[in-house]
Amino acid sequence: MFDTLIKNGKLIDGTKIEVALEKGKIKAIAAEIDQPAKETIDLAGKYYLSAGWIDDHVHCYEKMNLYYDYPDQIGVEKGVTTVIDAGTTGAENIRDFYQLTKAVKTNVYALVNISKWGIVEQDELADLTKVQEELVKNALLELPEFIVGIKARMSKTVVGENGITPLELAKKIQGENDNLPLMVHIGSAPPELQEVLGVMEKGDVLTHCFNGKPNGILDQATDTIKDFVWTAYQKGIVFDIGHGTDSFNFHVAETALKAGMKAASISTDIYIRNRTNGPVFDMATTLEKLRVVGYSWSEIIDKITTVPAQNFHLTNKGKLEEGFDADITIFEIVEKEKELTDSNGFTRQATEQIIPVRTIIGGVIYDN
């Protein structure tokens, strides 16, 4: 007997699906499953389901002052089954963060900041003595199931006078630690975006890819994507949304899409202030913004499930397949207007809303 059977659901393409869960795993998937279960959820053909939504760029170490939040308030309560904290903590405080995550419902992973205390101050990479390779290596060895990559923030307010050097150090740390995934934040120069992309390699994640800053991907004089950005994109650098307070611009995203450039993954860069006051609010709102830009719902769901799971080697997540973790998001899409605002105050009118109604994590069911 299954623990849970989800009946009469549908995939984002409308295909009928039923899913059986047992001992925290997906046990069976078919158009119809006719076997008993301890609990049955009948979606009555009304609701969609997908592998659990993954937000690969959040800030949820509650003890920080600049960027912090609470995993369950941005995770399970918002239809997100897994969050990856993007470098809030460094090697000196990531163990404490890990201990706190043991008490939450949402799956939490972390990228360790190459600066040893993480984002205690805005300019964490202005002092290179804080970048200590041995400390990072020890943290990786101690928490291999929790730390899924490393993070370097490469913008003027963070690096001070150090230019591209922190990223070169991050690449060295990456190379000496099994080429763990690397996420790189971009913003105002220096360093110049061209220099940053020149150091990054295939598989590295560029977050805040559609920011509206002069040092972003758009040449503001010609309103076209910069040539060197195309080179990086075609090389296989992963473009990640990382919406955030100041890093998503509708026009940049629309211009890129019209030119044939799409983000590979969608993330929020959410923390308590941009969750409470906007413009981020939650993952669903971010998805609605990519929908009005012109992305299909099918690719949007792929970019918050399969893609981030692959990018950060979450081998048992991101797919509705037998043997995978029983992490599932149940949601509806309704025709309803909503004004959406980007990081620079520009608005678009959505005609569809995506609304999570139930979140299943490790087979445990939570109502939204």
mmCIF file of C-alpha atoms in Angstrom:
data_model
loop_
_atom_site.group_PDB
_atom_site.id
_atom_site.type_symbol
_atom_site.label_atom_id
_atom_site.label_comp_id
_atom_site.label_asym_id
_atom_site.label_seq_id
_atom_site.Cartn_x
_atom_site.Cartn_y
_atom_site.Cartn_z
ATOM 1 C CA MET A 1 0.000 0.000 0.000
ATOM 2 C CA PHE A 2 1.305 3.428 -0.958
ATOM 3 C CA ASP A 3 1.638 6.169 1.626
ATOM 4 C CA THR A 4 0.055 8.765 -0.670
ATOM 5 C CA LEU A 5 -1.625 8.626 -4.052
ATOM 6 C CA ILE A 6 -2.169 11.802 -6.086
ATOM 7 C CA LYS A 7 -5.096 11.203 -8.459
ATOM 8 C CA ASN A 8 -6.319 13.109 -11.516
ATOM 9 C CA GLY A 9 -3.496 15.593 -11.749
ATOM 10 C CA LYS A 10 -2.061 17.095 -14.910
ATOM 11 C CA LEU A 11 1.341 18.132 -16.121
ATOM 12 C CA ILE A 12 1.944 21.649 -17.373
ATOM 13 C CA ASP A 13 1.291 20.447 -20.945
ATOM 14 C CA GLY A 14 -2.111 19.086 -19.892
ATOM 15 C CA THR A 15 -1.124 15.409 -19.850
ATOM 16 C CA LYS A 16 -3.018 13.443 -17.204
ATOM 17 C CA ILE A 17 -0.797 12.063 -14.444
ATOM 18 C CA GLU A 18 -1.093 10.192 -11.189
ATOM 19 C CA VAL A 19 1.755 9.798 -8.722
ATOM 20 C CA ALA A 20 2.258 7.373 -5.836
ATOM 21 C CA LEU A 21 4.556 8.207 -2.934
ATOM 22 C CA GLU A 22 6.153 5.837 -0.454
ATOM 23 C CA LYS A 23 8.774 6.379 2.246
ATOM 24 C CA GLY A 24 9.637 9.852 1.009
ATOM 25 C CA LYS A 25 10.200 8.776 -2.590
ATOM 26 C CA ILE A 26 8.217 8.703 -5.812
ATOM 27 C CA LYS A 27 7.143 5.075 -6.101
ATOM 28 C CA ALA A 28 5.053 5.043 -9.281
ATOM 29 C CA ILE A 29 3.930 7.383 -12.062
ATOM 30 C CA ALA A 30 1.280 6.685 -14.698
ATOM 31 C CA ALA A 31 -1.756 8.169 -16.396
ATOM 32 C CA GLU A 32 -3.789 6.093 -13.965
ATOM 33 C CA ILE A 33 -2.815 4.170 -10.838
ATOM 34 C CA ASP A 34 -5.358 1.758 -9.388
ATOM 35 C CA GLN A 35 -3.809 0.662 -6.125
ATOM 36 C CA PRO A 36 -4.661 1.468 -2.502
ATOM 37 C CA ALA A 37 -2.968 4.190 -0.469
ATOM 38 C CA LYS A 38 -3.163 5.393 3.114
ATOM 39 C CA GLU A 39 -4.007 8.873 1.827
ATOM 40 C CA THR A 40 -5.419 9.953 -1.510
ATOM 41 C CA ILE A 41 -5.295 13.474 -2.933
ATOM 42 C CA ASP A 42 -7.780 13.936 -5.778
ATOM 43 C CA LEU A 43 -6.899 16.938 -7.932
ATOM 44 C CA ALA A 44 -10.088 16.437 -9.978
ATOM 45 C CA GLY A 45 -8.356 17.391 -13.217
ATOM 46 C CA LYS A 46 -8.181 20.996 -12.020
ATOM 47 C CA TYR A 47 -4.650 21.301 -10.676
ATOM 48 C CA TYR A 48 -1.194 20.929 -12.170
ATOM 49 C CA LEU A 49 1.712 19.239 -10.503
ATOM 50 C CA SER A 50 5.417 19.319 -11.121
ATOM 51 C CA ALA A 51 8.602 18.263 -9.428
ATOM 52 C CA GLY A 52 9.099 20.503 -6.407
ATOM 53 C CA TRP A 53 10.074 24.050 -7.271
ATOM 54 C CA ILE A 54 13.729 24.888 -6.636
ATOM 55 C CA ASP A 55 14.905 28.433 -5.955
ATOM 56 C CA ASP A 56 18.666 28.411 -6.501
ATOM 57 C CA HIS A 57 19.317 31.955 -5.243
ATOM 58 C CA VAL A 58 17.915 33.024 -1.867
ATOM 59 C CA HIS A 59 19.258 34.513 1.368
ATOM 60 C CA CYS A 60 17.867 32.728 4.420
ATOM 61 C CA TYR A 61 20.416 32.702 7.244
ATOM 62 C CA GLU A 62 18.315 34.480 9.842
ATOM 63 C CA LYS A 63 21.227 35.773 11.937
ATOM 64 C CA MET A 64 22.472 38.176 9.270
ATOM 65 C CA ASN A 65 21.611 41.885 9.184
ATOM 66 C CA LEU A 66 21.961 42.855 5.509
ATOM 67 C CA TYR A 67 20.341 39.940 3.698
ATOM 68 C CA TYR A 68 18.368 37.355 5.638
ATOM 69 C CA ASP A 69 15.077 35.493 5.746
ATOM 70 C CA TYR A 70 13.494 32.301 7.055
ATOM 71 C CA PRO A 71 13.574 29.181 4.848
ATOM 72 C CA ASP A 72 9.976 28.092 5.350
ATOM 73 C CA GLN A 73 8.563 31.568 4.725
ATOM 74 C CA ILE A 74 10.180 31.660 1.274
ATOM 75 C CA GLY A 75 10.048 27.898 0.724
ATOM 76 C CA VAL A 76 7.263 25.515 1.696
ATOM 77 C CA GLU A 77 4.766 28.329 2.366
ATOM 78 C CA LYS A 78 5.275 29.593 -1.208
ATOM 79 C CA GLY A 79 5.249 26.299 -3.119
ATOM 80 C CA VAL A 80 9.052 26.004 -3.120
ATOM 81 C CA THR A 81 10.378 22.655 -1.886
ATOM 82 C CA THR A 82 14.108 23.429 -2.098
ATOM 83 C CA VAL A 83 16.109 26.608 -1.639
ATOM 84 C CA ILE A 84 19.798 27.229 -2.160
ATOM 85 C CA ASP A 85 21.210 30.038 -0.054
ATOM 86 C CA ALA A 86 23.542 31.937 -2.359
ATOM 87 C CA GLY A 87 26.573 32.839 -0.299
ATOM 88 C CA THR A 88 25.043 34.540 2.726
ATOM 89 C CA THR A 89 27.508 32.630 4.894
ATOM 90 C CA GLY A 90 31.190 31.875 4.580
ATOM 91 C CA ALA A 91 33.385 29.152 6.024
ATOM 92 C CA GLU A 92 33.327 30.662 9.533
ATOM 93 C CA ASN A 93 29.544 30.723 10.018
ATOM 94 C CA ILE A 94 28.102 28.189 7.582
ATOM 95 C CA ARG A 95 28.114 25.434 10.223
ATOM 96 C CA ASP A 96 25.770 27.466 12.400
ATOM 97 C CA PHE A 97 23.515 28.055 9.388
ATOM 98 C CA TYR A 98 23.469 24.313 8.741
ATOM 99 C CA GLN A 99 22.375 23.580 12.301
ATOM 100 C CA LEU A 100 19.468 26.025 11.981
ATOM 101 C CA THR A 101 18.253 24.373 8.772
ATOM 102 C CA LYS A 102 17.744 21.056 10.551
ATOM 103 C CA ALA A 103 14.612 22.457 12.202
ATOM 104 C CA VAL A 104 12.804 23.589 9.030
ATOM 105 C CA LYS A 105 10.489 21.816 6.598
ATOM 106 C CA THR A 106 11.993 23.190 3.379
ATOM 107 C CA ASN A 107 15.033 21.494 1.862
ATOM 108 C CA VAL A 108 17.927 23.908 2.332
ATOM 109 C CA TYR A 109 21.337 23.853 0.654
ATOM 110 C CA ALA A 110 24.026 26.501 0.515
ATOM 111 C CA LEU A 111 26.695 28.051 -1.638
ATOM 112 C CA VAL A 112 29.591 29.021 0.580
ATOM 113 C CA ASN A 113 30.810 32.579 0.094
ATOM 114 C CA ILE A 114 34.550 32.701 -0.630
ATOM 115 C CA SER A 115 34.768 35.478 1.991
ATOM 116 C CA LYS A 116 35.015 33.702 5.336
ATOM 117 C CA TRP A 117 32.148 35.499 7.112
ATOM 118 C CA GLY A 118 29.899 35.816 4.078
ATOM 119 C CA ILE A 119 27.826 38.967 3.637
ATOM 120 C CA VAL A 120 28.324 40.434 7.090
ATOM 121 C CA GLU A 121 29.152 43.683 5.297
ATOM 122 C CA GLN A 122 28.354 44.778 1.760
ATOM 123 C CA ASP A 123 32.045 44.827 0.755
ATOM 124 C CA GLU A 124 32.971 41.312 1.840
ATOM 125 C CA LEU A 125 35.544 40.921 -0.946
ATOM 126 C CA ALA A 126 37.263 44.284 -0.491
ATOM 127 C CA ASP A 127 39.643 42.661 2.008
ATOM 128 C CA LEU A 128 41.318 39.676 0.378
ATOM 129 C CA THR A 129 42.628 38.366 3.707
ATOM 130 C CA LYS A 130 39.055 37.141 4.241
ATOM 131 C CA VAL A 131 39.440 34.766 1.292
ATOM 132 C CA GLN A 132 41.194 31.740 2.768
ATOM 133 C CA GLU A 133 41.236 28.667 0.574
ATOM 134 C CA GLU A 134 41.932 26.251 3.420
ATOM 135 C CA LEU A 135 38.898 27.418 5.389
ATOM 136 C CA VAL A 136 36.656 26.904 2.358
ATOM 137 C CA LYS A 137 38.123 23.471 1.720
ATOM 138 C CA ASN A 138 37.535 22.403 5.329
ATOM 139 C CA ALA A 139 33.919 23.551 5.201
ATOM 140 C CA LEU A 140 33.361 21.624 1.978
ATOM 141 C CA LEU A 141 34.851 18.491 3.501
ATOM 142 C CA GLU A 142 32.774 18.828 6.654
ATOM 143 C CA LEU A 143 29.408 19.580 5.015
ATOM 144 C CA PRO A 144 29.437 17.843 1.620
ATOM 145 C CA GLU A 145 25.683 17.180 1.647
ATOM 146 C CA PHE A 146 24.822 20.781 2.532
ATOM 147 C CA ILE A 147 27.262 22.894 0.540
ATOM 148 C CA VAL A 148 26.518 22.482 -3.171
ATOM 149 C CA GLY A 149 28.823 25.165 -4.549
ATOM 150 C CA ILE A 150 30.669 28.430 -3.984
ATOM 151 C CA LYS A 151 29.672 32.060 -4.486
ATOM 152 C CA ALA A 152 31.560 35.194 -5.483
ATOM 153 C CA ARG A 153 29.889 38.590 -5.746
ATOM 154 C CA MET A 154 31.625 40.616 -8.430
ATOM 155 C CA SER A 155 30.459 44.212 -8.319
ATOM 156 C CA LYS A 156 31.975 47.533 -7.297
ATOM 157 C CA THR A 157 30.391 47.769 -3.843
ATOM 158 C CA VAL A 158 31.588 44.256 -2.975
ATOM 159 C CA VAL A 159 35.142 44.024 -4.314
ATOM 160 C CA GLY A 160 36.356 47.557 -3.582
ATOM 161 C CA GLU A 161 39.701 48.072 -5.286
ATOM 162 C CA ASN A 162 40.315 44.384 -5.975
ATOM 163 C CA GLY A 163 38.908 44.215 -9.503
ATOM 164 C CA ILE A 164 38.757 40.728 -10.994
ATOM 165 C CA THR A 165 41.083 39.157 -8.373
ATOM 166 C CA PRO A 166 38.331 37.704 -6.124
ATOM 167 C CA LEU A 167 36.853 35.810 -9.082
ATOM 168 C CA GLU A 168 40.270 34.451 -10.008
ATOM 169 C CA LEU A 169 40.587 33.227 -6.414
ATOM 170 C CA ALA A 170 37.117 31.669 -6.628
ATOM 171 C CA LYS A 171 38.078 29.814 -9.795
ATOM 172 C CA LYS A 172 41.230 28.545 -8.081
ATOM 173 C CA ILE A 173 39.183 27.303 -5.109
ATOM 174 C CA GLN A 174 36.719 25.690 -7.501
ATOM 175 C CA GLY A 175 39.473 23.907 -9.413
ATOM 176 C CA GLU A 176 41.000 22.523 -6.232
ATOM 177 C CA ASN A 177 37.655 21.215 -4.923
ATOM 178 C CA ASP A 178 36.298 18.894 -7.617
ATOM 179 C CA ASN A 179 35.112 21.792 -9.787
ATOM 180 C CA LEU A 180 32.130 22.441 -7.559
ATOM 181 C CA PRO A 181 29.455 24.684 -9.080
ATOM 182 C CA LEU A 182 30.289 28.386 -8.960
ATOM 183 C CA MET A 183 27.725 31.197 -8.929
ATOM 184 C CA VAL A 184 28.888 34.706 -9.792
ATOM 185 C CA HIS A 185 26.881 37.829 -8.955
ATOM 186 C CA ILE A 186 27.250 40.739 -11.387
ATOM 187 C CA GLY A 187 26.435 44.409 -10.893
ATOM 188 C CA SER A 188 28.097 47.785 -11.328
ATOM 189 C CA ALA A 189 31.674 48.077 -12.609
ATOM 190 C CA PRO A 190 34.457 47.591 -11.801
ATOM 191 C CA PRO A 191 35.091 44.851 -12.663
ATOM 192 C CA GLU A 192 33.722 45.132 -16.175
ATOM 193 C CA LEU A 193 31.274 42.412 -17.223
ATOM 194 C CA GLN A 194 33.488 41.463 -20.140
ATOM 195 C CA GLU A 195 36.338 40.722 -17.745
ATOM 196 C CA VAL A 196 34.063 38.664 -15.470
ATOM 197 C CA LEU A 197 32.700 36.575 -18.336
ATOM 198 C CA GLY A 198 36.202 36.074 -19.666
ATOM 199 C CA VAL A 199 37.214 34.291 -16.450
ATOM 200 C CA MET A 200 34.029 32.216 -16.168
ATOM 201 C CA GLU A 201 33.739 28.832 -17.850
ATOM 202 C CA LYS A 202 31.057 26.500 -19.168
ATOM 203 C CA GLY A 203 28.716 25.460 -16.353
ATOM 204 C CA ASP A 204 29.478 28.449 -14.132
ATOM 205 C CA VAL A 205 26.309 30.306 -13.147
ATOM 206 C CA LEU A 206 25.969 34.020 -13.906
ATOM 207 C CA THR A 207 23.204 35.374 -11.670
ATOM 208 C CA HIS A 208 21.354 38.700 -12.166
ATOM 209 C CA CYS A 209 21.656 38.078 -15.900
ATOM 210 C CA PHE A 210 18.881 40.535 -16.865
ATOM 211 C CA ASN A 211 19.760 43.482 -14.639
ATOM 212 C CA GLY A 212 19.269 46.954 -16.111
ATOM 213 C CA LYS A 213 22.673 48.375 -15.211
ATOM 214 C CA PRO A 214 25.180 49.872 -17.706
ATOM 215 C CA ASN A 215 27.543 47.013 -16.819
ATOM 216 C CA GLY A 216 24.868 44.458 -17.741
ATOM 217 C CA ILE A 217 24.326 42.412 -20.882
ATOM 218 C CA LEU A 218 22.548 45.176 -22.829
ATOM 219 C CA ASP A 219 24.419 47.830 -24.762
ATOM 220 C CA GLN A 220 22.245 50.787 -23.796
ATOM 221 C CA ALA A 221 23.460 52.925 -26.707
ATOM 222 C CA THR A 222 22.367 50.434 -29.381
ATOM 223 C CA ASP A 223 19.721 48.542 -27.376
ATOM 224 C CA THR A 224 21.310 45.234 -28.368
ATOM 225 C CA ILE A 225 23.013 42.399 -26.513
ATOM 226 C CA LYS A 226 26.756 42.973 -26.274
ATOM 227 C CA ASP A 227 28.858 40.755 -28.548
ATOM 228 C CA PHE A 228 31.028 39.353 -25.747
ATOM 229 C CA VAL A 229 27.860 38.336 -23.880
ATOM 230 C CA TRP A 230 26.816 36.217 -26.835
ATOM 231 C CA THR A 231 30.249 34.568 -26.762
ATOM 232 C CA ALA A 232 29.805 33.682 -23.080
ATOM 233 C CA TYR A 233 26.242 32.474 -23.618
ATOM 234 C CA GLN A 234 27.273 30.219 -26.481
ATOM 235 C CA LYS A 235 30.218 28.947 -24.434
ATOM 236 C CA GLY A 236 27.765 27.448 -21.955
ATOM 237 C CA ILE A 237 27.844 29.893 -19.062
ATOM 238 C CA VAL A 238 24.535 29.444 -17.241
ATOM 239 C CA PHE A 239 22.371 32.572 -17.193
ATOM 240 C CA ASP A 240 20.291 32.758 -14.016
ATOM 241 C CA ILE A 241 17.608 35.363 -13.252
ATOM 242 C CA GLY A 242 18.399 36.246 -9.604
ATOM 243 C CA HIS A 243 15.634 38.880 -9.597
ATOM 244 C CA GLY A 244 16.440 40.640 -6.332
ATOM 245 C CA THR A 245 15.847 44.224 -5.300
ATOM 246 C CA ASP A 246 17.906 45.711 -8.124
ATOM 247 C CA SER A 247 18.627 43.011 -10.690
ATOM 248 C CA PHE A 248 15.700 42.265 -13.014
ATOM 249 C CA ASN A 249 14.618 44.568 -15.828
ATOM 250 C CA PHE A 250 11.679 43.753 -18.116
ATOM 251 C CA HIS A 251 13.156 45.487 -21.164
ATOM 252 C CA VAL A 252 16.490 43.693 -20.885
ATOM 253 C CA ALA A 253 14.749 40.300 -20.555
ATOM 254 C CA GLU A 254 12.411 41.061 -23.467
ATOM 255 C CA THR A 255 15.224 42.309 -25.691
ATOM 256 C CA ALA A 256 17.286 39.201 -24.943
ATOM 257 C CA LEU A 257 14.354 36.898 -25.711
ATOM 258 C CA LYS A 258 13.621 38.604 -29.025
ATOM 259 C CA ALA A 259 17.292 38.155 -29.940
ATOM 260 C CA GLY A 260 17.173 34.445 -29.021
ATOM 261 C CA MET A 261 18.806 34.573 -25.591
ATOM 262 C CA LYS A 262 16.973 32.921 -22.696
ATOM 263 C CA ALA A 263 17.784 32.526 -19.028
ATOM 264 C CA ALA A 264 18.619 28.922 -18.206
ATOM 265 C CA SER A 265 17.231 29.076 -14.672
ATOM 266 C CA ILE A 266 14.832 31.276 -12.734
ATOM 267 C CA SER A 267 15.572 32.366 -9.177
ATOM 268 C CA THR A 268 14.365 35.116 -6.872
ATOM 269 C CA ASP A 269 17.333 36.417 -4.829
ATOM 270 C CA ILE A 270 14.678 36.814 -2.164
ATOM 271 C CA TYR A 271 15.274 38.072 1.352
ATOM 272 C CA ILE A 272 12.986 39.603 3.937
ATOM 273 C CA ARG A 273 12.922 43.185 2.628
ATOM 274 C CA ASN A 274 12.255 42.459 -1.042
ATOM 275 C CA ARG A 275 9.799 39.745 0.003
ATOM 276 C CA THR A 276 7.846 42.063 2.277
ATOM 277 C CA ASN A 277 8.103 45.301 0.279
ATOM 278 C CA GLY A 278 8.685 43.938 -3.214
ATOM 279 C CA PRO A 279 9.485 43.859 -5.991
ATOM 280 C CA VAL A 280 10.155 40.121 -5.558
ATOM 281 C CA PHE A 281 7.450 38.963 -3.103
ATOM 282 C CA ASP A 282 7.783 35.232 -3.917
ATOM 283 C CA MET A 283 8.726 32.669 -6.538
ATOM 284 C CA ALA A 284 5.275 32.625 -8.158
ATOM 285 C CA THR A 285 5.425 36.373 -8.833
ATOM 286 C CA THR A 286 8.853 35.962 -10.413
ATOM 287 C CA LEU A 287 7.484 33.208 -12.651
ATOM 288 C CA GLU A 288 4.623 35.467 -13.730
ATOM 289 C CA LYS A 289 7.161 38.089 -14.781
ATOM 290 C CA LEU A 290 8.962 35.627 -17.052
ATOM 291 C CA ARG A 291 5.594 34.634 -18.480
ATOM 292 C CA VAL A 292 4.757 38.234 -19.485
ATOM 293 C CA VAL A 293 8.247 38.546 -20.972
ATOM 294 C CA GLY A 294 7.294 35.707 -23.319
ATOM 295 C CA TYR A 295 8.464 32.412 -21.828
ATOM 296 C CA SER A 296 6.096 29.429 -22.030
ATOM 297 C CA TRP A 297 4.782 27.869 -18.838
ATOM 298 C CA SER A 298 6.455 24.576 -19.781
ATOM 299 C CA GLU A 299 9.916 26.096 -20.003
ATOM 300 C CA ILE A 300 9.322 28.177 -16.885
ATOM 301 C CA ILE A 301 8.588 25.037 -14.860
ATOM 302 C CA ASP A 302 11.664 23.334 -16.337
ATOM 303 C CA LYS A 303 13.815 26.293 -15.258
ATOM 304 C CA ILE A 304 12.798 25.888 -11.592
ATOM 305 C CA THR A 305 12.986 22.087 -11.441
ATOM 306 C CA THR A 306 15.170 20.086 -13.814
ATOM 307 C CA VAL A 307 17.687 22.811 -14.651
ATOM 308 C CA PRO A 308 18.704 23.985 -11.151
ATOM 309 C CA ALA A 309 18.805 20.371 -9.948
ATOM 310 C CA GLN A 310 21.274 19.585 -12.728
ATOM 311 C CA ASN A 311 23.317 22.756 -12.263
ATOM 312 C CA PHE A 312 23.863 22.093 -8.557
ATOM 313 C CA HIS A 313 24.015 18.290 -8.708
ATOM 314 C CA LEU A 314 20.842 17.632 -6.706
ATOM 315 C CA THR A 315 20.667 14.151 -8.144
ATOM 316 C CA ASN A 316 17.397 13.044 -6.527
ATOM 317 C CA LYS A 317 15.446 16.224 -7.195
ATOM 318 C CA GLY A 318 13.994 18.156 -10.096
ATOM 319 C CA LYS A 319 12.108 15.371 -11.885
ATOM 320 C CA LEU A 320 8.880 13.430 -11.559
ATOM 321 C CA GLU A 321 10.472 10.018 -11.901
ATOM 322 C CA GLU A 322 10.374 6.813 -9.914
ATOM 323 C CA GLY A 323 13.052 6.784 -7.218
ATOM 324 C CA PHE A 324 13.330 10.566 -7.019
ATOM 325 C CA ASP A 325 12.557 12.422 -3.802
ATOM 326 C CA ALA A 326 8.840 12.932 -3.143
ATOM 327 C CA ASP A 327 9.123 16.708 -3.544
ATOM 328 C CA ILE A 328 6.134 18.000 -5.506
ATOM 329 C CA THR A 329 4.456 21.352 -6.076
ATOM 330 C CA ILE A 330 0.717 21.342 -6.819
ATOM 331 C CA PHE A 331 -0.518 24.561 -8.401
ATOM 332 C CA GLU A 332 -3.133 26.193 -10.559
ATOM 333 C CA ILE A 333 -2.940 28.769 -13.335
ATOM 334 C CA VAL A 334 -5.826 31.197 -13.382
ATOM 335 C CA GLU A 335 -6.819 33.915 -15.817
ATOM 336 C CA LYS A 336 -6.619 37.024 -13.701
ATOM 337 C CA GLU A 337 -4.959 40.372 -14.238
ATOM 338 C CA LYS A 338 -2.102 41.517 -12.041
ATOM 339 C CA GLU A 339 0.345 44.408 -12.268
ATOM 340 C CA LEU A 340 3.947 43.286 -12.037
ATOM 341 C CA THR A 341 6.889 45.569 -11.228
ATOM 342 C CA ASP A 342 10.540 44.954 -12.049
ATOM 343 C CA SER A 343 13.580 46.085 -10.064
ATOM 344 C CA ASN A 344 13.662 49.481 -11.775
ATOM 345 C CA GLY A 345 10.008 50.360 -11.234
ATOM 346 C CA PHE A 346 8.780 49.450 -14.724
ATOM 347 C CA THR A 347 5.486 47.573 -14.925
ATOM 348 C CA ARG A 348 3.770 44.979 -17.073
ATOM 349 C CA GLN A 349 0.217 43.694 -16.901
ATOM 350 C CA ALA A 350 -0.097 39.946 -16.439
ATOM 351 C CA THR A 351 -3.240 38.122 -17.535
ATOM 352 C CA GLU A 352 -2.346 34.838 -15.829
ATOM 353 C CA GLN A 353 -1.392 34.011 -12.280
ATOM 354 C CA ILE A 354 0.314 30.868 -11.028
ATOM 355 C CA ILE A 355 -0.821 29.892 -7.549
ATOM 356 C CA PRO A 356 0.719 27.088 -5.438
ATOM 357 C CA VAL A 357 -1.969 25.202 -3.489
ATOM 358 C CA ARG A 358 -0.037 22.332 -1.901
ATOM 359 C CA THR A 359 3.629 21.627 -1.317
ATOM 360 C CA ILE A 360 4.920 18.104 -0.740
ATOM 361 C CA ILE A 361 8.396 17.693 0.725
ATOM 362 C CA GLY A 362 9.780 14.214 1.331
ATOM 363 C CA GLY A 363 6.262 12.871 1.054
ATOM 364 C CA VAL A 364 4.865 15.202 3.745
ATOM 365 C CA ILE A 365 1.931 17.327 2.544
ATOM 366 C CA TYR A 366 1.571 21.027 3.372
ATOM 367 C CA ASP A 367 -1.316 23.282 2.340
ATOM 368 C CA ASN A 368 -0.510 26.733 0.941
#
